[in-house]
Coordinates of C-alpha atoms in Angstrom, one line a residue:
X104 CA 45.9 92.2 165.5
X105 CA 46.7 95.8 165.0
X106 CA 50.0 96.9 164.6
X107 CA 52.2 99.4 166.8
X108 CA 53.3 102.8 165.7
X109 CA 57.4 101.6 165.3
X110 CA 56.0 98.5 163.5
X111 CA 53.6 100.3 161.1
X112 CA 56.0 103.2 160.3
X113 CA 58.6 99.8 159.4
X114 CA 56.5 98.1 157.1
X115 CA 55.7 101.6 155.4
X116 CA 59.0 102.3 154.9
X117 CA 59.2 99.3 153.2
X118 CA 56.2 100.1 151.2
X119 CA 57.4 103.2 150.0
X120 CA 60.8 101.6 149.3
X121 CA 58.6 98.8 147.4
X122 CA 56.6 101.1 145.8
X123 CA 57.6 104.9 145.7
X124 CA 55.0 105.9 143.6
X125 CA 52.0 104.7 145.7
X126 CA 49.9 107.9 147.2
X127 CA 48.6 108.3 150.8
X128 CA 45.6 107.2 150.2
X129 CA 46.6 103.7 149.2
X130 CA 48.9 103.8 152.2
X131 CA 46.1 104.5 154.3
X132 CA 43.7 101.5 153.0
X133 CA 46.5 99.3 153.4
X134 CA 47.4 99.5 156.6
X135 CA 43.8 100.8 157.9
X136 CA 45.0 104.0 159.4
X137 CA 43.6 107.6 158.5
X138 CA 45.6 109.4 155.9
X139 CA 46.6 111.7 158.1
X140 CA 48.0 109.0 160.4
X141 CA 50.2 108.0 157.2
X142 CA 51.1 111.8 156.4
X143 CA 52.6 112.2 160.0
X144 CA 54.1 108.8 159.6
X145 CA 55.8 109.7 156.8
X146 CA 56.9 113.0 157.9
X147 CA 58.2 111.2 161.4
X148 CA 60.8 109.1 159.1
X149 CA 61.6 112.2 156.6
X150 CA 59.7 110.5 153.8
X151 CA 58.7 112.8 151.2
X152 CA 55.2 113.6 150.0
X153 CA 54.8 111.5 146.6
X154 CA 55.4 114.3 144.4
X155 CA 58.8 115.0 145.8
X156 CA 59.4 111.1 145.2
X157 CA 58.2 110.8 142.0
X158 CA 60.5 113.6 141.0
X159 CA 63.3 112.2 143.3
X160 CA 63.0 108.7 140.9
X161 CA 62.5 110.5 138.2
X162 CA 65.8 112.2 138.2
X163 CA 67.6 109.5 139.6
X164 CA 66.4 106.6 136.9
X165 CA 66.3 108.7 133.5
X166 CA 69.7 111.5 134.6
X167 CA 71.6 108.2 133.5
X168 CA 69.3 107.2 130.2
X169 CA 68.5 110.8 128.7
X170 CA 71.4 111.6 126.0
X171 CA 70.7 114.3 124.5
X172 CA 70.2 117.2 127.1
X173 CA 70.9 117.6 130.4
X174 CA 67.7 116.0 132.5
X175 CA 67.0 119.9 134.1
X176 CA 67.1 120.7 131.0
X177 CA 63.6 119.2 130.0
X178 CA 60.8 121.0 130.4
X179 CA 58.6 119.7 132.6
X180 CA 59.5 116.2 134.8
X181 CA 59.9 112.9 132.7
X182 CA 58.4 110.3 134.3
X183 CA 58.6 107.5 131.5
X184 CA 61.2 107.0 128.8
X185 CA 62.1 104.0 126.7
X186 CA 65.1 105.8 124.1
X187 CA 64.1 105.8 120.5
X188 CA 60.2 104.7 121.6
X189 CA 58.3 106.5 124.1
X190 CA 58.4 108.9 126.7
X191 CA 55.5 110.8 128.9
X192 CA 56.3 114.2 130.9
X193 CA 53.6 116.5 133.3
X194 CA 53.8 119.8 133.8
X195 CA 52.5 122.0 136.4
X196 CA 50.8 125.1 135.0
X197 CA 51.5 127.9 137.8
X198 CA 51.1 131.6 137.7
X199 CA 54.5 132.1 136.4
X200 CA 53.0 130.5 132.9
X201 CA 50.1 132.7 131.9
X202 CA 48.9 135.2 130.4
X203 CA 47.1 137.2 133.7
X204 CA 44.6 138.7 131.9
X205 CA 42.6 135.5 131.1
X206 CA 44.6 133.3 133.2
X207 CA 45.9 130.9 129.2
X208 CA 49.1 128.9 129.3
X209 CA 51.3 130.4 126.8
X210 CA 51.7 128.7 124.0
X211 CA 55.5 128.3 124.3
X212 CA 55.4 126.7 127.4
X213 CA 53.2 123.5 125.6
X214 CA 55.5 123.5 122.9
X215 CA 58.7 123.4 125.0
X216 CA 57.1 120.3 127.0
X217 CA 56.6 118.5 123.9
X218 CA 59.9 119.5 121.9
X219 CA 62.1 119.2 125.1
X220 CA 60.7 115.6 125.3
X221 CA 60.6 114.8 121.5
X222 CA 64.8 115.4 122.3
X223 CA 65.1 113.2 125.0
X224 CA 63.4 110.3 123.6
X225 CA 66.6 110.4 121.3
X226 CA 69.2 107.8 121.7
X227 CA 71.8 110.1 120.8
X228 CA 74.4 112.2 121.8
X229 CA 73.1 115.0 119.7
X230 CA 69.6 115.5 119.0
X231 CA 68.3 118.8 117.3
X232 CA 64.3 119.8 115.9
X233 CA 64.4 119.7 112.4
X234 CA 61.0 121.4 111.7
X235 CA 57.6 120.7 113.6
X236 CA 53.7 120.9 113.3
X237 CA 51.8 122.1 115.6
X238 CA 47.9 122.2 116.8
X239 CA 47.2 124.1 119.9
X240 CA 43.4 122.5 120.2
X241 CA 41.9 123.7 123.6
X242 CA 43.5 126.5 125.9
X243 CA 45.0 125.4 129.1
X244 CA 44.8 127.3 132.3
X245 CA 46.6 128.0 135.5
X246 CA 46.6 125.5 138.3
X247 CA 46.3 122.5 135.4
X248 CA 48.8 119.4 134.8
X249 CA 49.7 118.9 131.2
X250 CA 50.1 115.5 130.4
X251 CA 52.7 114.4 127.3
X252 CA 53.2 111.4 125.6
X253 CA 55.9 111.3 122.7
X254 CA 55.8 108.5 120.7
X255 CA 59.1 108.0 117.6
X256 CA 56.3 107.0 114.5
X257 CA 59.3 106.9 111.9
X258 CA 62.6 106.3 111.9
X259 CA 64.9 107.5 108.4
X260 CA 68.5 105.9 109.7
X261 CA 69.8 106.6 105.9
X262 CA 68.8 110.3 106.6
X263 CA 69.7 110.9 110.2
X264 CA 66.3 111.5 110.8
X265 CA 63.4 110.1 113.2
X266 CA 59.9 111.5 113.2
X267 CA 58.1 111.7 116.6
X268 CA 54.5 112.6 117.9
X269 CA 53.6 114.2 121.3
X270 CA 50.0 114.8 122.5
X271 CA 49.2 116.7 125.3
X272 CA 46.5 116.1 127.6
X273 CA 44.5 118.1 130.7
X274 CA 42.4 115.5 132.5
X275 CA 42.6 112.8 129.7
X276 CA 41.5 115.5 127.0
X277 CA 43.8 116.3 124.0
X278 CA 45.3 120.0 124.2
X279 CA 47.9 120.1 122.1
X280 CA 49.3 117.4 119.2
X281 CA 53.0 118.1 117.6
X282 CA 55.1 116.1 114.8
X283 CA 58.2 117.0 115.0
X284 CA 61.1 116.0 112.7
X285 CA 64.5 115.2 114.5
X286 CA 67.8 115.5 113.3
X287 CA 69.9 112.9 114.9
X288 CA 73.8 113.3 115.1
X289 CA 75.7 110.0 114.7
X290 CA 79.3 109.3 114.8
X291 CA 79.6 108.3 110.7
X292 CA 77.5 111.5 110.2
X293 CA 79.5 114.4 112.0
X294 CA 79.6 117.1 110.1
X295 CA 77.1 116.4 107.3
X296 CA 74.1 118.3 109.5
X297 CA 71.8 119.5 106.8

């Protein structure tokens, strides 16, 4: 039996409330309805488009976990974080990011993804980049959705240090790789940064 309009646009609320991270396209195979039935659904109840709710739950979940900086202060959006173990961020590249003439990602803009994020992943108040290394393997270009995954590969307590790896991906194809050594401010250590 198919479903009216009040009672589809109720059980995709609940959906989306279920599962704010499912597209359209899912949407539309679940309750066998074009995705454009689902799109004006959703705009009927002022539900935003998934990337508006991904970002939504994004800062809304890890505002309360990230420590170190102030969650607009990341560059690009989190959207995965366990403190002291992992974390993956995307990032949009738009106009605003090349260089016009060939139409490149600038080179700071990959490394400020990846050292923003090798900051958050910190459990600590204070979190600063001690030194980093860095391999830019493949240029990236406008219009392109960078991909990072940090992962803490050391940890040196006795030092105040951790040690954590970031790849960057376009399309499931490594871009950039950076180590980068992180000085982590406890409370016995205030004061002995060095």
């Amino acid at each position: 039996m198919k479903r009216t309009k009040r009672e589809r646009q109720t059980a995709l609320k609940e959906s989306i409330n279920d599962n704010p991270f499912v597209t359209d396209e899912e949407l539309s195979a679940e309750f066998n309805v074009s995705v454009q039935t689902i799109r004006l659904d959703r705009m009927e109840l002022s539900i935003p488009e998934l990337r508006e709710r991904i970002k939504h739950v994004a800062v809304k979940t890890f505002e309360d976990e990230v420590k170190s900086l102030p969650i607009d202060e990341v560059i690009g959006e989190i959207i995965d974080i366990e403190l002291d173990e992992k974390a993956i961020s995307i990032f949009d590249v738009k106009q605003e990011h090349v260089f016009q003439r060939n139409q490149i990602a600038r080179g700071h803009h990959l490394f400020a993804q990846a050292n923003s994020l090798a900051v958050a992943i910190m459990n600590e108040e204070l979190a600063l980049t001690v030194k980093s290394e860095l391999q830019f393997l493949r240029p990236v270009k406008a219009g392109q959705r960078i991909v990072a995954k940090a992962t803490v590969i050391e940890r040196q307590p006795e030092k105040n240090r951790a040690f954590v790896k970031v790849v960057s991906t376009v399309d499931q194809v490594t871009v950039f790789i950076g180590t980068f050594e992180m000085y982590r401010m406890t409370e016995q250590s205030e004061g002995e940064v060095g």
